[in-house]
Coordinates of C-alpha atoms and ligand atoms in Angstrom, one line a residue:
X1 CA -99.4 -1.7 -61.3
X2 CA -98.1 0.6 -58.8
X3 CA -94.9 -0.7 -57.8
X4 CA -95.2 2.2 -55.0
X5 CA -91.5 2.8 -55.7
X6 CA -91.3 6.9 -54.6
X7 CA -91.4 5.0 -50.8
X8 CA -87.7 4.2 -51.6
X9 CA -86.6 7.7 -53.2
X10 CA -85.1 10.8 -52.3
X11 CA -86.6 13.6 -54.8
X12 CA -84.8 16.7 -56.0
X13 CA -86.9 19.8 -56.7
X14 CA -85.6 21.8 -59.5
X15 CA -87.2 25.7 -60.3
X16 CA -85.6 25.7 -64.2
X17 CA -85.6 29.1 -64.4
X18 CA -82.7 29.6 -61.7
X19 CA -81.0 26.1 -62.1
X20 CA -78.6 26.7 -65.1
X21 CA -78.8 28.7 -68.5
X22 CA -76.9 27.0 -71.3
X23 CA -77.6 29.9 -74.1
X24 CA -76.2 32.8 -72.5
X25 CA -79.8 34.6 -71.7
X26 CA -79.9 34.7 -68.1
X27 CA -82.8 32.4 -68.1
X28 CA -82.3 28.6 -66.7
X29 CA -83.8 26.2 -69.4
X30 CA -84.0 22.6 -70.1
X31 CA -80.4 21.9 -71.6
X32 CA -79.1 23.2 -68.8
X33 CA -81.0 20.6 -66.4
X34 CA -80.0 17.9 -68.9
X35 CA -76.6 19.3 -68.9
X36 CA -76.3 18.8 -64.6
X37 CA -77.9 15.4 -64.8
X38 CA -74.4 13.9 -64.0
X39 CA -74.0 16.6 -60.7
X40 CA -78.2 14.8 -59.8
X41 CA -76.7 11.1 -60.3
X42 CA -73.7 11.7 -58.1
X43 CA -75.9 13.6 -55.7
X44 CA -77.9 10.1 -55.3
X45 CA -81.2 11.6 -55.8
X46 CA -84.1 8.9 -57.5
X47 CA -85.9 11.4 -59.0
X48 CA -86.5 15.1 -60.2
X49 CA -89.5 17.3 -59.6
X50 CA -89.6 20.4 -62.5
X51 CA -91.4 23.0 -61.7
X52 CA -93.4 23.9 -64.7
X53 CA -91.7 24.5 -67.6
X54 CA -95.0 24.5 -70.2
X55 CA -95.4 28.0 -72.3
X56 CA -96.9 30.6 -70.0
X57 CA -96.8 34.8 -69.6
X58 CA -94.8 34.3 -66.7
X59 CA -96.9 36.2 -64.8
X60 CA -96.1 33.5 -61.5
X61 CA -93.1 32.5 -63.6
X62 CA -95.0 29.3 -64.9
X63 CA -97.9 28.7 -62.3
X64 CA -99.9 30.2 -64.7
X65 CA -100.2 27.9 -67.7
X66 CA -101.6 29.0 -71.0
X67 CA -100.3 25.8 -73.0
X68 CA -100.3 22.6 -71.6
X69 CA -98.9 20.7 -74.4
X70 CA -95.9 23.4 -75.4
X71 CA -92.7 24.0 -73.7
X72 CA -91.7 27.8 -72.6
X73 CA -90.0 29.0 -75.5
X74 CA -87.5 30.4 -73.1
X75 CA -86.7 26.8 -71.3
X76 CA -86.7 25.7 -74.9
X77 CA -88.3 23.2 -77.4
X78 CA -90.4 19.7 -76.7
X79 CA -87.2 18.3 -78.6
X80 CA -84.6 20.1 -75.6
X81 CA -87.6 18.1 -73.2
X82 CA -87.4 14.7 -74.9
X83 CA -83.9 14.7 -74.3
X84 CA -83.8 15.9 -70.8
X85 CA -86.2 13.5 -70.0
X86 CA -84.5 10.3 -72.0
X87 CA -80.9 11.2 -70.1
X88 CA -82.7 11.3 -66.7
X89 CA -83.9 8.0 -67.3
X90 CA -80.8 6.9 -68.6
X91 CA -79.0 7.3 -65.0
X92 CA -82.1 5.8 -63.6
X93 CA -84.0 9.1 -62.5
X94 CA -87.1 9.3 -63.2
X95 CA -89.2 12.7 -63.7
X96 CA -92.0 13.7 -62.1
X97 CA -93.8 17.3 -63.5
X98 CA -95.7 20.0 -61.7
X99 CA -99.4 19.8 -62.7
X100 CA -101.4 23.3 -62.2
X101 CA -104.8 22.9 -63.2
X102 CA -107.0 24.5 -60.3
X103 CA -106.1 27.6 -62.6
X104 CA -104.9 28.2 -66.2
X105 CA -102.8 31.6 -67.6
X106 CA -105.8 34.2 -69.0
X107 CA -104.1 33.5 -72.2
X108 CA -105.1 30.2 -72.3
X109 CA -107.7 29.9 -75.4
X110 CA -109.8 28.4 -72.9
X111 CA -110.3 31.6 -71.5
X112 CA -109.6 33.8 -74.1
X113 CA -112.7 31.8 -75.9
X114 CA -115.0 31.4 -72.2
X115 CA -114.4 35.5 -71.5
X116 CA -116.2 36.3 -74.9
X117 CA -119.8 35.3 -73.3
X118 CA -122.0 32.8 -72.0
X119 CA -122.9 30.8 -75.8
X120 CA -120.2 29.5 -76.4
X121 CA -118.2 26.0 -75.9
X122 CA -115.5 27.1 -73.3
X123 CA -117.8 29.4 -71.9
X124 CA -118.2 27.4 -68.6
X125 CA -114.6 26.2 -68.1
X126 CA -114.2 28.8 -65.5
X127 CA -115.3 30.2 -62.3
X128 CA -118.2 33.1 -63.7
X129 CA -120.5 34.7 -61.6
X130 CA -122.7 37.9 -61.8
X131 CA -121.5 40.4 -59.4
X132 CA -124.4 41.7 -56.7
X133 CA -125.2 45.0 -55.2
X134 CA -127.3 47.8 -57.3
X135 CA -124.8 48.6 -60.2
X136 CA -123.5 44.7 -60.1
X137 CA -120.3 45.3 -59.6
X138 CA -119.7 43.6 -56.3
X139 CA -117.7 40.4 -55.8
X140 CA -119.8 37.1 -55.1
X141 CA -117.8 36.6 -51.7
X142 CA -115.3 38.3 -49.5
X143 CA -112.7 35.4 -50.6
X144 CA -109.3 37.0 -50.9
X145 CA -106.7 36.4 -53.4
X146 CA -102.9 34.9 -52.5
X147 CA -101.7 37.9 -53.8
X148 CA -103.3 40.3 -52.8
X149 CA -107.1 41.9 -53.9
X150 CA -110.4 40.4 -54.0
X151 CA -110.4 37.3 -55.4
X152 CA -113.4 38.4 -58.2
X153 CA -112.0 40.1 -61.2
X154 CA -114.8 42.2 -63.4
X155 CA -114.9 41.4 -67.1
X156 CA -116.7 43.5 -68.5
X157 CA -116.2 42.5 -72.4
X158 CA -118.7 39.1 -70.8
X159 CA -120.8 41.0 -67.8
X160 CA -119.4 39.2 -65.0
X161 CA -116.8 38.5 -62.3
X162 CA -114.5 35.1 -62.5
X163 CA -113.0 33.4 -59.6
X164 CA -108.9 33.7 -59.1
X165 CA -107.5 32.3 -55.9
X166 CA -103.7 33.5 -57.0
X167 CA -103.2 36.5 -59.5
X168 CA -106.0 37.6 -62.0
X169 CA -103.9 36.3 -64.8
X170 CA -104.7 32.8 -63.1
X171 CA -108.6 32.6 -63.5
X172 CA -109.9 29.3 -61.8
X173 CA -111.2 26.5 -64.0
X174 CA -114.4 25.3 -63.3
X175 CA -113.9 21.2 -62.2
X176 CA -117.4 21.5 -61.9
X177 CA -117.7 20.8 -65.7
X178 CA -117.2 17.4 -67.1
X179 CA -115.7 18.4 -70.1
X180 CA -112.6 20.4 -68.1
X181 CA -112.1 17.3 -66.3
X182 CA -112.0 15.1 -69.2
X183 CA -108.8 18.0 -70.8
X184 CA -107.6 17.8 -67.3
X185 CA -107.2 13.6 -68.4
X186 CA -105.8 14.2 -71.7
X187 CA -103.2 16.6 -70.1
X188 CA -102.1 14.3 -68.1
X189 CA -102.2 11.2 -70.7
X190 CA -100.3 13.0 -72.9
X191 CA -97.4 13.6 -70.5
X192 CA -97.5 10.2 -69.4
X193 CA -97.5 8.9 -72.7
X194 CA -94.3 10.6 -72.6
X195 CA -92.5 8.4 -70.4
X196 CA -93.2 10.8 -67.1
X197 CA -93.0 9.2 -64.0
X198 CA -95.8 11.2 -62.1
X199 CA -97.3 14.7 -60.8
X200 CA -96.6 17.5 -58.5
X201 CA -100.3 18.6 -58.4
X202 CA -100.1 22.5 -57.7
X203 CA -102.9 23.4 -54.7
X204 CA -104.5 20.4 -56.0
X205 CA -106.7 20.3 -52.5
X206 CA -108.9 23.5 -54.0
X207 CA -110.4 22.4 -57.3
X208 CA -113.8 21.9 -56.1
X209 CA -115.8 24.2 -54.5
X210 CA -119.2 25.0 -53.4
X211 CA -121.8 25.5 -55.1
X212 CA -123.7 28.7 -54.0
X213 CA -120.5 31.0 -54.0
X214 CA -122.3 34.1 -53.1
X215 CA -121.4 34.2 -49.3
X216 CA -119.5 31.1 -49.1
X217 CA -117.0 31.0 -46.6
X218 CA -113.2 31.1 -48.3
X219 CA -112.4 27.5 -45.9
X220 CA -115.2 26.0 -47.6
X221 CA -112.8 25.4 -51.2
X222 CA -109.8 23.2 -48.9
X223 CA -110.9 19.6 -50.3
X224 CA -114.5 20.7 -51.0
X225 CA -117.8 18.6 -51.7
X226 CA -116.5 16.8 -54.8
X227 CA -112.8 16.6 -54.3
X228 CA -112.7 13.0 -54.0
X229 CA -114.7 12.1 -56.8
X230 CA -112.8 14.5 -59.2
X231 CA -109.4 12.8 -57.9
X232 CA -110.6 9.2 -57.8
X233 CA -112.5 10.2 -61.7
X234 CA -108.7 11.6 -62.8
X235 CA -106.6 8.7 -61.6
X236 CA -108.8 6.3 -63.1
X237 CA -108.5 7.9 -66.6
X238 CA -104.9 8.6 -66.6
X239 CA -103.1 8.1 -63.1
X240 CA -103.6 4.6 -62.6
X241 CA -102.5 3.4 -65.9
X242 CA -98.8 4.1 -64.5
X243 CA -96.5 3.3 -62.4
X244 CA -96.9 6.7 -60.7
X245 CA -95.8 9.2 -57.7
X246 CA -99.1 12.1 -57.4
X247 CA -98.1 14.2 -54.7
X248 CA -100.5 16.9 -53.9
X249 CA -99.9 20.2 -52.5
X250 CA -102.0 20.3 -50.4
X251 CA -102.7 23.7 -48.3
X252 CA -105.0 23.8 -45.6
X253 CA -105.2 20.5 -45.4
X254 CA -104.6 19.1 -41.4
X255 CA -103.0 15.8 -40.2
X256 CA -106.3 13.8 -40.3
X257 CA -108.2 14.9 -43.5
X258 CA -104.2 13.6 -44.7
X259 CA -104.1 10.5 -43.1
X260 CA -107.7 10.3 -44.8
X261 CA -106.6 11.4 -48.6
X262 CA -103.2 9.7 -48.7
X263 CA -104.5 6.1 -47.6
X264 CA -103.6 3.6 -49.8
X265 CA -107.3 1.8 -50.2
X266 CA -108.9 5.1 -50.8
X267 CA -106.9 5.6 -54.3
X268 CA -107.1 9.5 -54.0
X269 CA -103.3 10.3 -53.7
X270 CA -100.1 8.2 -52.7
X271 CA -98.7 11.6 -50.5
X272 CA -98.9 15.3 -50.3
X273 CA -97.1 18.3 -48.6
X274 CA -98.5 19.7 -45.5
X275 CA -97.5 23.0 -44.5
X276 CA -97.6 23.5 -40.6
X277 CA -93.9 23.2 -39.8
X278 CA -93.1 26.1 -42.5
X279 CA -96.3 28.6 -41.6
X280 CA -95.2 31.9 -41.3
X281 CA -96.2 32.6 -37.7
X282 CA -96.8 36.6 -37.5
X283 CA -94.7 36.7 -34.2
X284 CA -92.0 35.5 -36.4
X285 CA -92.9 37.6 -39.3
X286 CA -89.7 39.5 -38.4
X287 CA -86.7 37.4 -36.9
X288 CA -84.8 35.5 -38.6
X289 CA -85.0 31.9 -36.6
X290 CA -88.8 31.6 -37.9
X291 CA -90.1 28.8 -35.4
X292 CA -88.7 27.6 -32.1
X293 CA -87.5 23.9 -32.2
X294 CA -89.4 22.4 -29.6
X295 CA -92.9 23.2 -31.8
X296 CA -90.9 22.1 -35.5
X297 CA -90.2 19.0 -33.6
X298 CA -93.6 18.6 -32.4
X299 CA -95.3 19.4 -35.7
X300 CA -92.7 17.1 -37.7
X301 CA -92.8 14.1 -34.8
X302 CA -96.7 14.4 -34.8
X303 CA -96.4 13.8 -39.0
X304 CA -94.2 10.8 -38.1
X305 CA -97.7 9.4 -37.2
X306 CA -99.7 9.0 -39.9
X307 CA -101.3 5.5 -40.1
X308 CA -99.5 2.5 -42.4
X309 CA -102.1 2.6 -45.2
X310 CA -100.7 6.8 -45.1
X311 CA -97.6 8.2 -46.8
X312 CA -95.9 11.2 -45.8
X313 CA -93.6 13.2 -47.5
X314 CA -90.7 15.2 -46.3
X315 CA -89.1 18.2 -47.0
X316 CA -87.9 21.6 -45.5
X317 CA -87.5 24.0 -48.8
X318 CA -89.6 24.7 -51.8
X319 CA -89.8 27.0 -54.6
X320 CA -92.0 28.7 -52.4
X321 CA -90.5 28.8 -48.7
X322 CA -87.0 30.8 -47.5
X323 CA -83.8 29.0 -47.3
X324 CA -83.9 26.9 -44.2
X325 CA -80.8 28.3 -43.1
X326 CA -81.4 30.5 -40.9
X327 CA -85.3 29.7 -40.6
X328 CA -84.5 26.1 -38.9
X329 CA -80.6 26.4 -37.5
X330 CA -78.3 28.1 -36.6
X331 CA -76.2 30.5 -39.4
X332 CA -73.0 32.1 -38.9
X333 CA -69.7 30.5 -38.0
X334 CA -72.2 27.5 -37.2
X335 CA -73.9 27.5 -41.3
X336 CA -72.0 24.7 -42.4
X337 CA -72.3 22.5 -39.7
X338 CA -76.7 23.5 -39.3
X339 CA -77.0 22.7 -43.0
X340 CA -75.7 18.5 -42.5
X341 CA -77.7 18.8 -39.3
X342 CA -80.7 19.6 -40.7
X343 CA -79.9 17.7 -43.4
X344 CA -79.8 14.7 -41.3
X345 CA -82.7 15.0 -39.3
X346 CA -85.0 15.4 -42.6
X347 CA -83.6 12.0 -44.0
X348 CA -83.8 9.3 -41.9
X349 CA -87.7 10.5 -41.5
X350 CA -90.8 7.6 -42.6
X351 CA -91.4 9.4 -46.0
X352 CA -90.3 10.2 -49.8
X353 CA -87.7 12.8 -48.6
X354 CA -88.0 16.1 -50.7
X355 CA -84.6 18.4 -51.5
X356 CA -84.5 22.1 -52.7
X357 CA -82.5 22.7 -55.5
X358 CA -79.3 24.2 -53.7
X359 CA -80.2 23.2 -50.1
X360 CA -77.5 20.5 -50.5
X361 CA -75.4 23.1 -50.7
X362 CA -76.2 25.1 -47.7
X363 CA -77.7 28.2 -49.9
X364 CA -79.1 31.1 -47.8
X365 CA -81.6 34.0 -48.1
X366 CA -80.2 36.8 -50.4
X367 CA -79.6 40.4 -49.4
X368 CA -82.5 41.7 -51.3
X369 CA -83.1 45.4 -51.5
X370 CA -86.3 47.0 -52.6
X371 CA -86.0 46.7 -56.0
X372 CA -84.8 43.6 -56.1
X373 CA -87.6 41.6 -55.6
X374 CA -88.9 39.7 -59.3
X375 CA -92.0 37.3 -57.0
X376 CA -95.3 38.7 -57.9
X377 CA -96.4 38.4 -54.3
X378 CA -93.8 40.2 -53.2
X379 CA -94.4 42.8 -56.1
X380 CA -97.8 42.7 -55.4
X381 CA -97.2 43.9 -51.8
X382 CA -94.9 46.4 -52.5
X383 CA -97.1 48.2 -54.7
X384 CA -100.0 47.6 -52.2
X385 CA -97.6 48.7 -49.3
X386 CA -96.3 51.6 -51.7
X387 CA -100.1 53.2 -52.1
X388 CA -101.4 53.7 -49.0
X389 CA -101.4 56.7 -47.1
X390 CA -98.7 55.7 -44.1
X391 CA -96.1 53.7 -46.8
X392 CA -93.3 55.9 -45.1
X393 CA -94.2 54.0 -41.8
X394 CA -95.0 50.4 -43.1
X395 CA -92.4 49.8 -45.9
X396 CA -89.4 49.4 -43.5
X397 CA -92.0 46.5 -41.4
X398 CA -92.8 45.3 -45.0
X399 CA -89.4 45.3 -46.6
X400 CA -88.1 43.2 -42.7
X401 CA -90.2 40.9 -43.6
X402 CA -89.7 40.3 -47.0
X403 CA -86.1 39.6 -46.1
X404 CA -86.7 36.7 -44.0
X405 CA -90.2 35.5 -46.3
X406 CA -90.0 36.5 -49.6
X407 CA -90.3 33.6 -51.8
X408 CA -87.2 35.5 -54.2
X409 CA -85.4 34.0 -51.7
X410 CA -85.3 30.5 -53.1
X411 CA -85.1 31.6 -56.8
X412 CA -82.0 32.6 -56.4
X413 CA -79.9 31.0 -59.6
X414 CA -77.9 28.5 -58.8
X415 CA -74.6 28.3 -57.2
X416 CA -72.2 26.5 -59.5
X417 CA -68.9 27.9 -58.8
X418 CA -67.0 31.0 -57.8
X419 CA -67.0 32.6 -61.5
X420 CA -69.0 35.4 -63.3
X421 CA -72.5 34.5 -62.3
X422 CA -71.7 32.0 -60.1
X423 CA -71.4 30.0 -62.7
X424 CA -75.5 30.4 -63.8
X425 CA -74.8 32.2 -66.5
X426 CA -73.0 34.2 -69.0
X427 CA -75.8 36.2 -69.6
X428 CA -77.7 39.1 -67.3
X429 CA -79.5 37.0 -64.6
X430 CA -83.2 37.2 -64.6
X431 CA -82.6 37.6 -61.0
X432 CA -80.4 39.0 -58.5
X433 CA -77.6 36.3 -57.8
X434 CA -76.9 35.6 -54.1
X435 CA -72.8 37.6 -53.6
X436 CA -72.0 34.5 -51.4
X437 CA -71.7 32.6 -54.1
X438 CA -68.0 32.8 -54.3
X439 CA -68.0 31.1 -50.7
X440 CA -71.1 29.1 -52.0
X441 CA -70.8 27.1 -54.4
X442 CA -71.1 23.5 -55.9
X443 CA -67.4 23.2 -57.3
X444 CA -66.0 24.9 -53.7
X445 CA -67.9 21.5 -52.2
X446 CA -66.5 19.2 -55.0
X447 CA -63.2 19.8 -53.7
X448 CA -64.1 19.9 -50.2
X449 CA -64.1 16.7 -48.1
X450 CA -65.8 18.1 -45.5
X451 CA -68.3 19.6 -47.6
X452 CA -72.1 19.8 -47.2
X453 CA -72.1 18.1 -51.0
X454 CA -70.5 15.3 -49.6
X455 CA -72.5 14.6 -46.5
X456 CA -75.6 15.2 -48.9
X457 CA -74.2 12.7 -51.3
X458 CA -73.0 10.2 -47.9
X459 CA -75.9 11.0 -46.5
X460 CA -78.2 9.8 -49.0
X461 CA -75.6 6.8 -49.2
X462 CA -76.6 5.4 -45.5
X463 CA -80.7 6.4 -46.7
X464 CA -80.4 3.7 -49.4
X465 CA -77.9 1.4 -47.1
X466 CA -80.9 1.3 -44.8
X467 CA -83.9 2.0 -46.9
X468 CA -86.0 -1.3 -45.4
X469 CA -85.6 0.2 -42.1
X470 CA -86.5 3.5 -43.1
X471 CA -89.1 2.9 -45.7
X472 CA -91.0 0.3 -42.7
X473 CA -89.3 0.4 -39.3
X474 CA -91.6 2.3 -36.4
X475 CA -90.2 6.6 -35.4
X476 CA -89.9 7.3 -31.7
X477 CA -89.0 10.3 -30.7
X478 CA -85.8 10.4 -28.1
X479 CA -86.3 13.1 -25.5
X480 CA -89.0 15.2 -27.5
X481 CA -88.7 17.8 -24.7
X482 CA -85.3 18.7 -25.5
X483 CA -85.6 22.3 -26.9
X484 CA -82.2 21.9 -28.3
X485 CA -81.8 19.0 -30.4
X486 CA -83.7 17.1 -32.9
X487 CA -83.5 13.1 -31.8
X488 CA -85.2 10.3 -32.9
X489 CA -84.9 6.4 -33.7
X490 CA -86.3 4.3 -36.6
X491 CA -87.0 0.7 -35.5
X492 CA -87.1 -2.5 -37.4
X493 CA -86.7 -5.9 -35.6
X494 CA -83.3 -6.1 -34.4
X495 CA -82.1 -3.1 -36.2
X496 CA -82.4 0.6 -35.1
X497 CA -81.0 3.7 -36.7
X498 CA -80.6 6.8 -34.3
X499 CA -80.4 10.0 -35.2
X500 CA -79.1 12.7 -33.0
X501 CA -79.5 16.9 -34.1
X502 CA -78.2 19.7 -32.8
X503 CA -79.8 22.6 -33.7
X504 CA -78.4 25.1 -31.0
X505 CA -75.5 27.0 -31.5
X506 CA -75.0 25.6 -27.6
X507 CA -73.3 22.6 -25.9
X508 CA -76.1 20.5 -25.5
X509 CA -76.6 17.2 -24.1
X510 CA -79.9 14.4 -24.9
X511 CA -81.2 12.1 -22.8
X512 CA -80.7 8.8 -24.1
X513 CA -82.5 5.4 -23.3
X514 CA -80.6 2.4 -22.1
X515 CA -81.7 0.5 -24.8
X516 CA -79.9 2.5 -27.3
X517 CA -76.4 2.8 -25.2
X518 CA -75.3 -0.9 -26.6
X519 CA -71.8 -1.5 -27.4
X520 CA -72.2 -3.0 -31.1
X521 CA -73.3 0.5 -31.6
X522 CA -71.6 1.9 -35.0
X523 CA -71.1 5.8 -36.6
X524 CA -72.7 5.9 -40.1
X525 CA -73.1 9.1 -40.5
X526 CA -71.7 12.5 -38.4
X527 CA -70.5 16.4 -39.0
X528 CA -67.6 16.0 -36.9
X529 CA -64.5 14.9 -36.2
X530 CA -64.7 13.5 -33.0
X531 CA -68.3 11.5 -32.9
X532 CA -70.3 11.6 -29.2
X533 CA -69.7 9.4 -26.5
X534 CA -73.0 7.5 -26.0
X535 CA -74.0 7.8 -22.6
X536 CA -77.6 8.5 -20.4
X537 CA -76.7 11.9 -20.9
X538 CA -75.0 12.5 -24.2
X539 CA -73.3 15.9 -25.4
X540 CA -73.1 17.3 -28.2
X541 CA -71.2 20.1 -29.3
X542 CA -73.0 22.9 -31.1
X543 CA -74.8 21.9 -34.2
X544 CA -73.5 18.5 -34.3
X545 CA -75.3 15.5 -35.8
X546 CA -74.6 12.0 -35.7
X547 CA -77.1 8.7 -37.3
X548 CA -75.5 5.4 -35.4
X549 CA -76.5 2.1 -36.8
X550 CA -77.7 -0.4 -34.0
X551 CA -78.0 -4.6 -34.8
X552 CA -78.7 -6.7 -31.9
Ligands
TEU1 O1 -98.3 27.5 -54.3 C1 -99.0 27.6 -53.7 C2 -99.9 28.7 -51.8 O2 -101.0 28.0 -51.3 C3 -99.4 29.3 -51.9 O3 -99.5 30.7 -52.4 C4 -97.6 29.6 -50.8 O4 -98.5 29.2 -49.8 C5 -97.2 30.6 -51.1 O5 -96.4 30.5 -52.1 C6 -96.7 30.8 -49.4 O6 -95.8 31.9 -49.3 C7 -98.7 27.1 -55.4 C8 -97.3 27.4 -56.4 O7 -96.0 26.6 -55.3 C9 -96.8 28.9 -55.8 O8 -96.0 28.8 -56.8 C10 -97.8 29.2 -57.1 O9 -98.3 30.5 -56.9 C11 -99.6 29.4 -56.1 O10 -99.7 27.4 -55.9 C12 -100.2 29.0 -57.3 O11 -100.2 28.4 -58.6
CA2 CA1 -81.3 29.8 -71.2

């Protein structure tokens, strides 16, 4: 029976490689996570989304799985994993695992068998096609891989191309093969029987490809021809037997499609991550503020109009995205205020709210040099640019782009304290630690009542007190055209939450309808000593936020 617990939940995403290293090898691990469960409990999150911790050669840091039922040795053992989930559950925190089944690692035994030829039991587990052209060495279509180059790799051993939408070490599974679908259901049941509370499904909208791939348009694999059938089949064979959250990563999805596939009556996904507000706009590629507030608000407010039967997921950061400061709000002198104002703007929206590790500290992008990048996406972009004739001209632009958008920015180790390696490891960290860790770290913020960390704890407390209204109430934009302030109201019966968030370095004012100018309006949360005085034209200080409760 589905309790739909996730409709009340705030979920904390952990990127295990960078969260906490317990054995000094410079790599985060499961025992490190277990040691920080009191921190998560104190923060007030209801669940953890754990990025992949399965056996993997780490071509894409675990999003290339070679054994779905084994723990990556660098992260620990299955006993460590059992200890972690037991401790999470004992603290009232659920665990969502990352389900990466659009593709496996090429080191998975299925692929090792499949590539041997067309007669073995695994030959049809992947998407193999004959090449075209006189020598048969032209790929079946012009699809490009997300990490560069063609999405087709020629395998001499088998004499065919295989499809890989990501790296060539991440061959796409053939979901048209019922045996593959059964294998995935078995993997889900293996983890659900161990007590997992659901899955974040990696690029799940890509799993159904068109039958005829020759010349097929690349958009044809987003929610492809058999997508609904395969998801329903998987739900019936596994997810539906447990009280799970199934959140899909839905790159390429639009609003109407999202409303349809998260509609409870469709029995497909419970919710999904869209990417409209974090889309990298060419014009913004080279400046620090990657989006203007009006566009940001327009997108966020639109997604708040998902029909009642559908359910949003709201987030600003994850392991693939740069840090939200300075991306969505001013850094520098206003960094702390901005972080709190962004938190207030996020946590009272309708939907399951996601916080990414370090967001609750106001962690920022890092000053990487070219040699510091580790992410396959950045490394491949640098390698490709270096190999081109105009590298000297191209490189400064690419490095400037990466300084804002590399996925490595989100993957710098957690900053626990101002001790060696920010308290993340006693060894050599696998990725550069942000040199601002002496100023931005959990220990410092633990001891400062006006820190971002304390603000998040307070905000999650307010969210919990008002959760019925936040879950079921209406969403009413306030002064939507305002280009400095993100403001909205949440309303249910006689109760209203009024959320005012300036994301501007300038003093600015917001127009409030008379219905919000009530005597019994109580300040619930704010990031400045002096709360704003509510009037028809309400003045906010730079990056000031305030959340008011009104009970008629
Ligand atoms: O990301 C899917 C995806 O589309 C990403 O490539 C995203 O668009 C890009 O990283 C933005 O810069 C998922 C995982 O979140 C990502 O970490 C993996 O690399 C990818 O799938 C392959 O599993
Ligand atoms: Ca370790």
